[in-house]
Amino acid sequence: MNAVLAGVDVALVGLFSAKDREFGRKLDLLAATVDAHGGRVVSRHVQRRGVSSGGAEKMATPFSRRTLLSPGKAREVADACRAHGVGVAIFVNPLTDHQRAVLNDMFGCLVMSGEDLR
């Protein structure tokens, strides 16, 4: 894994419940892991679930089975990845193979989960 991240610009992405007060710490831990593998975190993207009215009962579910994120957030992250020349986008959340494939195409870079760095 060190070879994949060595010298690469990285975007961190996470979907978090509105009740999760530790989301910043979780991103910081992932950033430290990326740094230890030789990558450089150039952007962080947070999608909060359950913040809007009616969202509380859906707090633990993804916005999309395809992308995990809402369509707007997915576009925002894709635009940022292209603008920053990101080589790898790493999600705090676990991803399915299908989500990885869809997000790889959408973001224009390798997409992985923080679990892959363990």
N, CA, C and O atoms as CSV, one atom per row, in Angstrom:
chain,resi,resn,atom,element,x,y,z
A,1,MET,N,N,0.822,-1.204,0.000
A,1,MET,CA,C,0.000,0.000,0.000
A,1,MET,C,C,0.861,1.261,0.000
A,1,MET,O,O,0.442,2.294,-0.523
A,2,ASN,N,N,2.062,1.189,0.582
A,2,ASN,CA,C,2.930,2.358,0.588
A,2,ASN,C,C,3.199,2.861,-0.821
A,2,ASN,O,O,3.256,4.070,-1.047
A,3,ALA,N,N,3.366,1.941,-1.776
A,3,ALA,CA,C,3.659,2.337,-3.147
A,3,ALA,C,C,2.479,3.074,-3.781
A,3,ALA,O,O,2.687,3.975,-4.593
A,4,VAL,N,N,1.272,2.714,-3.432
A,4,VAL,CA,C,0.082,3.342,-4.010
A,4,VAL,C,C,-0.033,4.796,-3.564
A,4,VAL,O,O,-0.433,5.649,-4.357
A,5,LEU,N,N,0.303,5.090,-2.332
A,5,LEU,CA,C,0.115,6.436,-1.783
A,5,LEU,C,C,1.376,7.302,-1.799
A,5,LEU,O,O,1.281,8.518,-1.638
A,6,ALA,N,N,2.533,6.711,-1.987
A,6,ALA,CA,C,3.791,7.463,-1.906
A,6,ALA,C,C,3.801,8.634,-2.888
A,6,ALA,O,O,3.748,8.437,-4.102
A,7,GLY,N,N,3.870,9.841,-2.356
A,7,GLY,CA,C,3.934,11.049,-3.156
A,7,GLY,C,C,2.639,11.435,-3.859
A,7,GLY,O,O,2.648,12.307,-4.728
A,8,VAL,N,N,1.538,10.808,-3.503
A,8,VAL,CA,C,0.255,11.035,-4.170
A,8,VAL,C,C,-0.602,12.027,-3.374
A,8,VAL,O,O,-0.633,12.000,-2.144
A,9,ASP,N,N,-1.295,12.900,-4.112
A,9,ASP,CA,C,-2.263,13.793,-3.478
A,9,ASP,C,C,-3.546,13.009,-3.232
A,9,ASP,O,O,-4.034,12.300,-4.112
A,10,VAL,N,N,-4.088,13.148,-2.019
A,10,VAL,CA,C,-5.204,12.326,-1.554
A,10,VAL,C,C,-6.352,13.209,-1.080
A,10,VAL,O,O,-6.142,14.232,-0.428
A,11,ALA,N,N,-7.567,12.796,-1.420
A,11,ALA,CA,C,-8.784,13.410,-0.884
A,11,ALA,C,C,-9.383,12.445,0.123
A,11,ALA,O,O,-9.489,11.249,-0.151
A,12,LEU,N,N,-9.773,12.946,1.274
A,12,LEU,CA,C,-10.462,12.141,2.277
A,12,LEU,C,C,-11.956,12.425,2.174
A,12,LEU,O,O,-12.372,13.571,2.007
A,13,VAL,N,N,-12.763,11.359,2.277
A,13,VAL,CA,C,-14.209,11.497,2.138
A,13,VAL,C,C,-14.883,10.667,3.220
A,13,VAL,O,O,-14.449,9.553,3.513
A,14,GLY,N,N,-15.935,11.201,3.812
A,14,GLY,CA,C,-16.658,10.430,4.812
A,14,GLY,C,C,-18.128,10.784,4.875
A,14,GLY,O,O,-18.517,11.946,4.764
A,15,LEU,N,N,-18.944,9.739,5.057
A,15,LEU,CA,C,-20.365,9.903,5.325
A,15,LEU,C,C,-20.557,9.637,6.806
A,15,LEU,O,O,-20.204,8.567,7.303
A,16,PHE,N,N,-21.118,10.614,7.514
A,16,PHE,CA,C,-21.263,10.511,8.961
A,16,PHE,C,C,-22.684,10.854,9.392
A,16,PHE,O,O,-23.328,11.733,8.819
A,17,SER,N,N,-23.147,10.158,10.389
A,17,SER,CA,C,-24.420,10.473,11.014
A,17,SER,C,C,-24.321,11.844,11.684
A,17,SER,O,O,-23.256,12.230,12.166
A,18,ALA,N,N,-25.415,12.562,11.711
A,18,ALA,CA,C,-25.435,13.858,12.392
A,18,ALA,C,C,-25.129,13.711,13.882
A,18,ALA,O,O,-24.687,14.663,14.524
A,19,LYS,N,N,-25.361,12.527,14.425
A,19,LYS,CA,C,-25.080,12.296,15.842
A,19,LYS,C,C,-23.603,12.018,16.109
A,19,LYS,O,O,-23.176,12.030,17.263
A,20,ASP,N,N,-22.821,11.769,15.066
A,20,ASP,CA,C,-21.410,11.438,15.217
A,20,ASP,C,C,-20.609,12.715,15.480
A,20,ASP,O,O,-20.363,13.500,14.565
A,21,ARG,N,N,-20.213,12.911,16.714
A,21,ARG,CA,C,-19.431,14.100,17.098
A,21,ARG,C,C,-17.935,13.878,16.912
A,21,ARG,O,O,-17.144,14.801,17.108
A,22,GLU,N,N,-17.541,12.666,16.535
A,22,GLU,CA,C,-16.128,12.308,16.384
A,22,GLU,C,C,-15.676,12.308,14.928
A,22,GLU,O,O,-14.589,11.816,14.624
A,23,PHE,N,N,-16.491,12.851,14.020
A,23,PHE,CA,C,-16.142,12.750,12.604
A,23,PHE,C,C,-14.821,13.454,12.280
A,23,PHE,O,O,-14.059,12.975,11.441
A,24,GLY,N,N,-14.548,14.562,12.922
A,24,GLY,CA,C,-13.281,15.265,12.693
A,24,GLY,C,C,-12.089,14.437,13.135
A,24,GLY,O,O,-11.066,14.393,12.451
A,25,ARG,N,N,-12.220,13.785,14.274
A,25,ARG,CA,C,-11.144,12.928,14.774
A,25,ARG,C,C,-10.921,11.743,13.849
A,25,ARG,O,O,-9.782,11.343,13.610
A,26,LYS,N,N,-12.005,11.180,13.329
A,26,LYS,CA,C,-11.895,10.042,12.404
A,26,LYS,C,C,-11.163,10.459,11.130
A,26,LYS,O,O,-10.337,9.704,10.615
A,27,LEU,N,N,-11.456,11.641,10.625
A,27,LEU,CA,C,-10.738,12.143,9.455
A,27,LEU,C,C,-9.272,12.410,9.777
A,27,LEU,O,O,-8.395,12.141,8.957
A,28,ASP,N,N,-9.004,12.943,10.982
A,28,ASP,CA,C,-7.619,13.184,11.400
A,28,ASP,C,C,-6.822,11.882,11.489
A,28,ASP,O,O,-5.660,11.836,11.084
A,29,LEU,N,N,-7.445,10.823,12.018
A,29,LEU,CA,C,-6.770,9.525,12.101
A,29,LEU,C,C,-6.475,8.970,10.716
A,29,LEU,O,O,-5.394,8.431,10.478
A,30,LEU,N,N,-7.425,9.099,9.811
A,30,LEU,CA,C,-7.201,8.636,8.450
A,30,LEU,C,C,-6.101,9.457,7.770
A,30,LEU,O,O,-5.277,8.909,7.038
A,31,ALA,N,N,-6.091,10.757,8.012
A,31,ALA,CA,C,-5.041,11.615,7.451
A,31,ALA,C,C,-3.668,11.196,7.960
A,31,ALA,O,O,-2.704,11.179,7.194
A,32,ALA,N,N,-3.569,10.861,9.236
A,32,ALA,CA,C,-2.293,10.410,9.797
A,32,ALA,C,C,-1.844,9.099,9.151
A,32,ALA,O,O,-0.653,8.899,8.913
A,33,THR,N,N,-2.786,8.218,8.871
A,33,THR,CA,C,-2.468,6.957,8.210
A,33,THR,C,C,-1.981,7.217,6.784
A,33,THR,O,O,-1.013,6.603,6.336
A,34,VAL,N,N,-2.641,8.114,6.082
A,34,VAL,CA,C,-2.224,8.480,4.723
A,34,VAL,C,C,-0.815,9.044,4.753
A,34,VAL,O,O,0.024,8.681,3.928
A,35,ASP,N,N,-0.556,9.930,5.703
A,35,ASP,CA,C,0.773,10.526,5.857
A,35,ASP,C,C,1.832,9.452,6.120
A,35,ASP,O,O,2.929,9.505,5.563
A,36,ALA,N,N,1.502,8.489,6.962
A,36,ALA,CA,C,2.443,7.406,7.277
A,36,ALA,C,C,2.750,6.547,6.052
A,36,ALA,O,O,3.809,5.925,5.979
A,37,HIS,N,N,1.823,6.513,5.088
A,37,HIS,CA,C,2.024,5.750,3.853
A,37,HIS,C,C,2.632,6.614,2.747
A,37,HIS,O,O,2.793,6.154,1.616
A,38,GLY,N,N,2.971,7.873,3.074
A,38,GLY,CA,C,3.643,8.744,2.118
A,38,GLY,C,C,2.737,9.605,1.256
A,38,GLY,O,O,3.220,10.283,0.349
A,39,GLY,N,N,1.443,9.595,1.515
A,39,GLY,CA,C,0.514,10.420,0.748
A,39,GLY,C,C,0.352,11.798,1.356
A,39,GLY,O,O,0.738,12.030,2.501
A,40,ARG,N,N,-0.228,12.726,0.576
A,40,ARG,CA,C,-0.482,14.094,1.031
A,40,ARG,C,C,-1.970,14.374,0.944
A,40,ARG,O,O,-2.543,14.318,-0.145
A,41,VAL,N,N,-2.602,14.671,2.052
A,41,VAL,CA,C,-4.023,15.010,2.053
A,41,VAL,C,C,-4.169,16.445,1.560
A,41,VAL,O,O,-3.633,17.379,2.158
A,42,VAL,N,N,-4.907,16.606,0.452
A,42,VAL,CA,C,-5.093,17.938,-0.126
A,42,VAL,C,C,-6.525,18.444,0.021
A,42,VAL,O,O,-6.793,19.628,-0.181
A,43,SER,N,N,-7.451,17.538,0.376
A,43,SER,CA,C,-8.822,17.986,0.614
A,43,SER,C,C,-9.558,16.977,1.480
A,43,SER,O,O,-9.227,15.792,1.519
A,44,ARG,N,N,-10.574,17.491,2.176
A,44,ARG,CA,C,-11.433,16.673,3.034
A,44,ARG,C,C,-12.876,17.006,2.700
A,44,ARG,O,O,-13.237,18.170,2.526
A,45,HIS,N,N,-13.700,15.960,2.613
A,45,HIS,CA,C,-15.097,16.145,2.239
A,45,HIS,C,C,-15.970,15.351,3.199
A,45,HIS,O,O,-15.775,14.152,3.398
A,46,VAL,N,N,-16.938,16.046,3.791
A,46,VAL,CA,C,-17.817,15.429,4.784
A,46,VAL,C,C,-19.260,15.525,4.305
A,46,VAL,O,O,-19.744,16.601,3.952
A,47,GLN,N,N,-19.932,14.389,4.300
A,47,GLN,CA,C,-21.374,14.320,4.030
A,47,GLN,C,C,-22.033,13.950,5.352
A,47,GLN,O,O,-21.737,12.898,5.919
A,48,ARG,N,N,-22.914,14.798,5.841
A,48,ARG,CA,C,-23.626,14.524,7.093
A,48,ARG,C,C,-25.005,13.986,6.761
A,48,ARG,O,O,-25.671,14.483,5.853
A,49,ARG,N,N,-25.433,12.973,7.495
A,49,ARG,CA,C,-26.747,12.366,7.271
A,49,ARG,C,C,-27.610,12.578,8.502
A,49,ARG,O,O,-27.168,12.334,9.624
A,50,GLY,N,N,-28.836,13.031,8.296
A,50,GLY,CA,C,-29.755,13.218,9.401
A,50,GLY,C,C,-29.776,14.634,9.926
A,50,GLY,O,O,-30.363,14.893,10.976
A,51,VAL,N,N,-29.145,15.562,9.215
A,51,VAL,CA,C,-29.116,16.957,9.645
A,51,VAL,C,C,-30.429,17.651,9.309
A,51,VAL,O,O,-30.915,18.480,10.079
A,52,SER,N,N,-31.004,17.308,8.150
A,52,SER,CA,C,-32.246,17.960,7.740
A,52,SER,C,C,-33.450,17.314,8.418
A,52,SER,O,O,-33.365,16.203,8.940
A,53,SER,N,N,-34.558,18.022,8.400
A,53,SER,CA,C,-35.764,17.454,8.998
A,53,SER,C,C,-36.176,16.213,8.222
A,53,SER,O,O,-36.098,16.192,6.994
A,54,GLY,N,N,-36.605,15.196,8.919
A,54,GLY,CA,C,-36.994,13.953,8.285
A,54,GLY,C,C,-35.844,12.999,8.043
A,54,GLY,O,O,-36.055,11.861,7.623
A,55,GLY,N,N,-34.639,13.449,8.301
A,55,GLY,CA,C,-33.473,12.613,8.035
A,55,GLY,C,C,-33.041,11.766,9.210
A,55,GLY,O,O,-32.196,10.885,9.051
A,56,ALA,N,N,-33.593,12.005,10.381
A,56,ALA,CA,C,-33.139,11.307,11.589
A,56,ALA,C,C,-33.302,9.795,11.496
A,56,ALA,O,O,-32.431,9.050,11.944
A,57,GLU,N,N,-34.417,9.332,10.916
A,57,GLU,CA,C,-34.622,7.884,10.846
A,57,GLU,C,C,-33.715,7.221,9.816
A,57,GLU,O,O,-33.587,5.997,9.811
A,58,LYS,N,N,-33.086,8.002,8.947
A,58,LYS,CA,C,-32.211,7.458,7.905
A,58,LYS,C,C,-30.737,7.697,8.221
A,58,LYS,O,O,-29.881,7.472,7.367
A,59,MET,N,N,-30.434,8.146,9.423
A,59,MET,CA,C,-29.091,8.590,9.761
A,59,MET,C,C,-27.967,7.614,9.462
A,59,MET,O,O,-26.867,8.030,9.100
A,60,ALA,N,N,-28.225,6.330,9.608
A,60,ALA,CA,C,-27.158,5.347,9.433
A,60,ALA,C,C,-27.108,4.762,8.018
A,60,ALA,O,O,-26.281,3.894,7.739
A,61,THR,N,N,-27.979,5.226,7.135
A,61,THR,CA,C,-28.006,4.649,5.797
A,61,THR,C,C,-27.318,5.569,4.792
A,61,THR,O,O,-27.318,6.787,4.970
A,62,PRO,N,N,-26.728,4.995,3.731
A,62,PRO,CA,C,-26.107,5.826,2.702
A,62,PRO,C,C,-27.155,6.580,1.900
A,62,PRO,O,O,-28.318,6.178,1.860
A,63,PHE,N,N,-26.753,7.660,1.269
A,63,PHE,CA,C,-27.657,8.404,0.400
A,63,PHE,C,C,-27.918,7.620,-0.881
A,63,PHE,O,O,-29.006,7.691,-1.453
A,64,SER,N,N,-26.910,6.872,-1.325
A,64,SER,CA,C,-27.011,6.135,-2.580
A,64,SER,C,C,-26.272,4.812,-2.461
A,64,SER,O,O,-25.180,4.749,-1.895
A,65,ARG,N,N,-26.875,3.749,-3.001
A,65,ARG,CA,C,-26.168,2.460,-3.020
A,65,ARG,C,C,-25.013,2.508,-4.004
A,65,ARG,O,O,-24.056,1.746,-3.869
A,66,ARG,N,N,-25.087,3.397,-4.996
A,66,ARG,CA,C,-24.038,3.487,-6.011
A,66,ARG,C,C,-22.840,4.295,-5.543
A,66,ARG,O,O,-21.698,3.922,-5.815
A,67,THR,N,N,-23.084,5.398,-4.840
A,67,THR,CA,C,-21.987,6.314,-4.509
A,67,THR,C,C,-21.816,6.567,-3.016
A,67,THR,O,O,-20.843,7.210,-2.622
A,68,LEU,N,N,-22.706,6.095,-2.189
A,68,LEU,CA,C,-22.724,6.344,-0.753
A,68,LEU,C,C,-23.160,7.777,-0.442
A,68,LEU,O,O,-23.809,8.015,0.576
A,69,LEU,N,N,-22.814,8.719,-1.296
A,69,LEU,CA,C,-23.046,10.143,-1.086
A,69,LEU,C,C,-24.297,10.617,-1.824
A,69,LEU,O,O,-24.841,9.910,-2.672
A,70,SER,N,N,-24.740,11.826,-1.485
A,70,SER,CA,C,-25.815,12.444,-2.256
A,70,SER,C,C,-25.247,12.831,-3.628
A,70,SER,O,O,-24.035,12.997,-3.763
A,71,PRO,N,N,-26.098,12.977,-4.638
A,71,PRO,CA,C,-25.586,13.347,-5.965
A,71,PRO,C,C,-24.779,14.648,-5.964
A,71,PRO,O,O,-23.745,14.747,-6.625
A,72,GLY,N,N,-25.261,15.639,-5.219
A,72,GLY,CA,C,-24.547,16.918,-5.160
A,72,GLY,C,C,-23.181,16.797,-4.509
A,72,GLY,O,O,-22.212,17.382,-4.994
A,73,LYS,N,N,-23.090,16.048,-3.421
A,73,LYS,CA,C,-21.813,15.869,-2.733
A,73,LYS,C,C,-20.849,15.063,-3.606
A,73,LYS,O,O,-19.654,15.357,-3.655
A,74,ALA,N,N,-21.376,14.046,-4.295
A,74,ALA,CA,C,-20.526,13.241,-5.182
A,74,ALA,C,C,-19.931,14.122,-6.284
A,74,ALA,O,O,-18.748,13.999,-6.599
A,75,ARG,N,N,-20.739,15.006,-6.871
A,75,ARG,CA,C,-20.232,15.931,-7.900
A,75,ARG,C,C,-19.201,16.886,-7.311
A,75,ARG,O,O,-18.181,17.171,-7.938
A,76,GLU,N,N,-19.470,17.382,-6.099
A,76,GLU,CA,C,-18.539,18.299,-5.430
A,76,GLU,C,C,-17.180,17.634,-5.221
A,76,GLU,O,O,-16.141,18.236,-5.495
A,77,VAL,N,N,-17.189,16.404,-4.741
A,77,VAL,CA,C,-15.936,15.685,-4.514
A,77,VAL,C,C,-15.233,15.402,-5.845
A,77,VAL,O,O,-14.016,15.554,-5.947
A,78,ALA,N,N,-15.993,14.995,-6.857
A,78,ALA,CA,C,-15.402,14.735,-8.183
A,78,ALA,C,C,-14.736,15.993,-8.728
A,78,ALA,O,O,-13.618,15.926,-9.240
A,79,ASP,N,N,-15.403,17.133,-8.626
A,79,ASP,CA,C,-14.831,18.396,-9.101
A,79,ASP,C,C,-13.558,18.742,-8.336
A,79,ASP,O,O,-12.572,19.178,-8.931
A,80,ALA,N,N,-13.577,18.549,-7.020
A,80,ALA,CA,C,-12.399,18.852,-6.193
A,80,ALA,C,C,-11.242,17.910,-6.534
A,80,ALA,O,O,-10.088,18.335,-6.571
A,81,CYS,N,N,-11.544,16.647,-6.779
A,81,CYS,CA,C,-10.483,15.683,-7.130
A,81,CYS,C,C,-9.800,16.106,-8.423
A,81,CYS,O,O,-8.575,16.053,-8.531
A,82,ARG,N,N,-10.579,16.517,-9.386
A,82,ARG,CA,C,-9.998,16.953,-10.667
A,82,ARG,C,C,-9.231,18.267,-10.502
A,82,ARG,O,O,-8.140,18.420,-11.053
A,83,ALA,N,N,-9.790,19.207,-9.753
A,83,ALA,CA,C,-9.147,20.513,-9.564
A,83,ALA,C,C,-7.817,20.399,-8.825
A,83,ALA,O,O,-6.885,21.152,-9.110
A,84,HIS,N,N,-7.721,19.458,-7.873
A,84,HIS,CA,C,-6.514,19.300,-7.066
A,84,HIS,C,C,-5.570,18.240,-7.611
A,84,HIS,O,O,-4.515,18.003,-7.024
A,85,GLY,N,N,-5.923,17.598,-8.718
A,85,GLY,CA,C,-5.074,16.550,-9.274
A,85,GLY,C,C,-4.929,15.359,-8.337
A,85,GLY,O,O,-3.857,14.763,-8.238
A,86,VAL,N,N,-6.017,15.016,-7.651
A,86,VAL,CA,C,-5.999,13.927,-6.674
A,86,VAL,C,C,-5.760,12.595,-7.383
A,86,VAL,O,O,-6.368,12.312,-8.415
A,87,GLY,N,N,-4.872,11.788,-6.821
A,87,GLY,CA,C,-4.584,10.469,-7.358
A,87,GLY,C,C,-5.377,9.377,-6.693
A,87,GLY,O,O,-5.662,8.347,-7.302
A,88,VAL,N,N,-5.746,9.601,-5.412
A,88,VAL,CA,C,-6.494,8.607,-4.651
A,88,VAL,C,C,-7.489,9.330,-3.747
A,88,VAL,O,O,-7.138,10.284,-3.052
A,89,ALA,N,N,-8.737,8.860,-3.767
A,89,ALA,CA,C,-9.753,9.330,-2.824
A,89,ALA,C,C,-9.998,8.188,-1.842
A,89,ALA,O,O,-10.279,7.059,-2.243
A,90,ILE,N,N,-9.889,8.494,-0.560
A,90,ILE,CA,C,-10.033,7.460,0.462
A,90,ILE,C,C,-11.231,7.790,1.343
A,90,ILE,O,O,-11.311,8.861,1.945
A,91,PHE,N,N,-12.163,6.833,1.399
A,91,PHE,CA,C,-13.348,6.985,2.223
A,91,PHE,C,C,-13.091,6.445,3.628
A,91,PHE,O,O,-12.425,5.424,3.798
A,92,VAL,N,N,-13.616,7.130,4.617
A,92,VAL,CA,C,-13.605,6.621,5.986
A,92,VAL,C,C,-14.477,5.365,6.050
A,92,VAL,O,O,-14.184,4.432,6.797
A,93,ASN,N,N,-15.532,5.357,5.271
A,93,ASN,CA,C,-16.531,4.284,5.280
A,93,ASN,C,C,-16.081,3.100,4.430
A,93,ASN,O,O,-15.319,3.264,3.477
A,94,PRO,N,N,-16.557,1.909,4.782
A,94,PRO,CA,C,-16.324,0.757,3.902
A,94,PRO,C,C,-17.094,0.945,2.595
A,94,PRO,O,O,-18.160,1.560,2.583
A,95,LEU,N,N,-16.557,0.421,1.506
A,95,LEU,CA,C,-17.174,0.536,0.190
A,95,LEU,C,C,-17.343,-0.842,-0.440
A,95,LEU,O,O,-16.529,-1.741,-0.226
A,96,THR,N,N,-18.397,-0.992,-1.207
A,96,THR,CA,C,-18.565,-2.219,-1.977
A,96,THR,C,C,-17.730,-2.106,-3.251
A,96,THR,O,O,-17.294,-1.014,-3.616
A,97,ASP,N,N,-17.512,-3.224,-3.919
A,97,ASP,CA,C,-16.784,-3.201,-5.185
A,97,ASP,C,C,-17.517,-2.348,-6.215
A,97,ASP,O,O,-16.890,-1.629,-6.993
A,98,HIS,N,N,-18.845,-2.428,-6.216
A,98,HIS,CA,C,-19.632,-1.634,-7.151
A,98,HIS,C,C,-19.465,-0.132,-6.870
A,98,HIS,O,O,-19.293,0.655,-7.802
A,99,GLN,N,N,-19.513,0.260,-5.608
A,99,GLN,CA,C,-19.315,1.675,-5.255
A,99,GLN,C,C,-17.937,2.150,-5.693
A,99,GLN,O,O,-17.799,3.252,-6.223
A,100,ARG,N,N,-16.926,1.330,-5.476
A,100,ARG,CA,C,-15.561,1.703,-5.898
A,100,ARG,C,C,-15.502,1.952,-7.401
A,100,ARG,O,O,-14.924,2.940,-7.854
A,101,ALA,N,N,-16.104,1.047,-8.167
A,101,ALA,CA,C,-16.070,1.179,-9.622
A,101,ALA,C,C,-16.781,2.449,-10.084
A,101,ALA,O,O,-16.259,3.184,-10.922
A,102,VAL,N,N,-17.972,2.709,-9.541
A,102,VAL,CA,C,-18.732,3.903,-9.914
A,102,VAL,C,C,-17.966,5.166,-9.518
A,102,VAL,O,O,-17.864,6.108,-10.304
A,103,LEU,N,N,-17.430,5.178,-8.301
A,103,LEU,CA,C,-16.711,6.360,-7.816
A,103,LEU,C,C,-15.382,6.561,-8.544
A,103,LEU,O,O,-14.983,7.702,-8.776
A,104,ASN,N,N,-14.685,5.478,-8.910
A,104,ASN,CA,C,-13.457,5.599,-9.710
A,104,ASN,C,C,-13.751,6.375,-10.991
A,104,ASN,O,O,-13.022,7.303,-11.342
A,105,ASP,N,N,-14.822,5.992,-11.686
A,105,ASP,CA,C,-15.197,6.672,-12.926
A,105,ASP,C,C,-15.617,8.108,-12.670
A,105,ASP,O,O,-15.229,9.012,-13.409
A,106,MET,N,N,-16.407,8.322,-11.629
A,106,MET,CA,C,-16.928,9.653,-11.329
A,106,MET,C,C,-15.821,10.619,-10.886
A,106,MET,O,O,-15.782,11.768,-11.327
A,107,PHE,N,N,-14.930,10.148,-10.018
A,107,PHE,CA,C,-13.887,11.013,-9.460
A,107,PHE,C,C,-12.669,11.135,-10.370
A,107,PHE,O,O,-11.908,12.095,-10.256
A,108,GLY,N,N,-12.478,10.175,-11.269
A,108,GLY,CA,C,-11.319,10.210,-12.151
A,108,GLY,C,C,-10.021,9.825,-11.465
A,108,GLY,O,O,-8.939,10.216,-11.903
A,109,CYS,N,N,-10.131,9.054,-10.383
A,109,CYS,CA,C,-8.954,8.610,-9.642
A,109,CYS,C,C,-9.269,7.305,-8.946
A,109,CYS,O,O,-10.420,6.868,-8.923
A,110,LEU,N,N,-8.265,6.688,-8.387
A,110,LEU,CA,C,-8.459,5.473,-7.612
A,110,LEU,C,C,-9.264,5.812,-6.360
A,110,LEU,O,O,-8.990,6.808,-5.692
A,111,VAL,N,N,-10.255,4.983,-6.046
A,111,VAL,CA,C,-11.073,5.178,-4.846
A,111,VAL,C,C,-10.918,3.952,-3.974
A,111,VAL,O,O,-11.022,2.821,-4.450
A,112,MET,N,N,-10.666,4.179,-2.688
A,112,MET,CA,C,-10.512,3.087,-1.741
A,112,MET,C,C,-11.103,3.478,-0.401
A,112,MET,O,O,-11.519,4.617,-0.187
A,113,SER,N,N,-11.130,2.511,0.487
A,113,SER,CA,C,-11.619,2.727,1.849
A,113,SER,C,C,-10.428,2.760,2.800
A,113,SER,O,O,-9.380,2.176,2.525
A,114,GLY,N,N,-10.603,3.439,3.901
A,114,GLY,CA,C,-9.556,3.448,4.923
A,114,GLY,C,C,-9.229,2.050,5.417
A,114,GLY,O,O,-8.117,1.789,5.876
A,115,GLU,N,N,-10.199,1.152,5.322
A,115,GLU,CA,C,-9.959,-0.254,5.712
A,115,GLU,C,C,-8.860,-0.881,4.871
A,115,GLU,O,O,-8.174,-1.796,5.328
A,116,ASP,N,N,-8.684,-0.392,3.631
A,116,ASP,CA,C,-7.657,-0.942,2.747
A,116,ASP,C,C,-6.242,-0.594,3.219
A,116,ASP,O,O,-5.272,-1.211,2.778
A,117,LEU,N,N,-6.124,0.382,4.106
A,117,LEU,CA,C,-4.804,0.810,4.581
A,117,LEU,C,C,-4.343,0.029,5.796
A,117,LEU,O,O,-3.213,0.201,6.252
A,118,ARG,N,N,-5.202,-0.823,6.323
A,118,ARG,CA,C,-4.842,-1.590,7.519
A,118,ARG,C,C,-4.038,-2.795,7.145
A,118,ARG,O,O,-3.640,-3.566,8.017
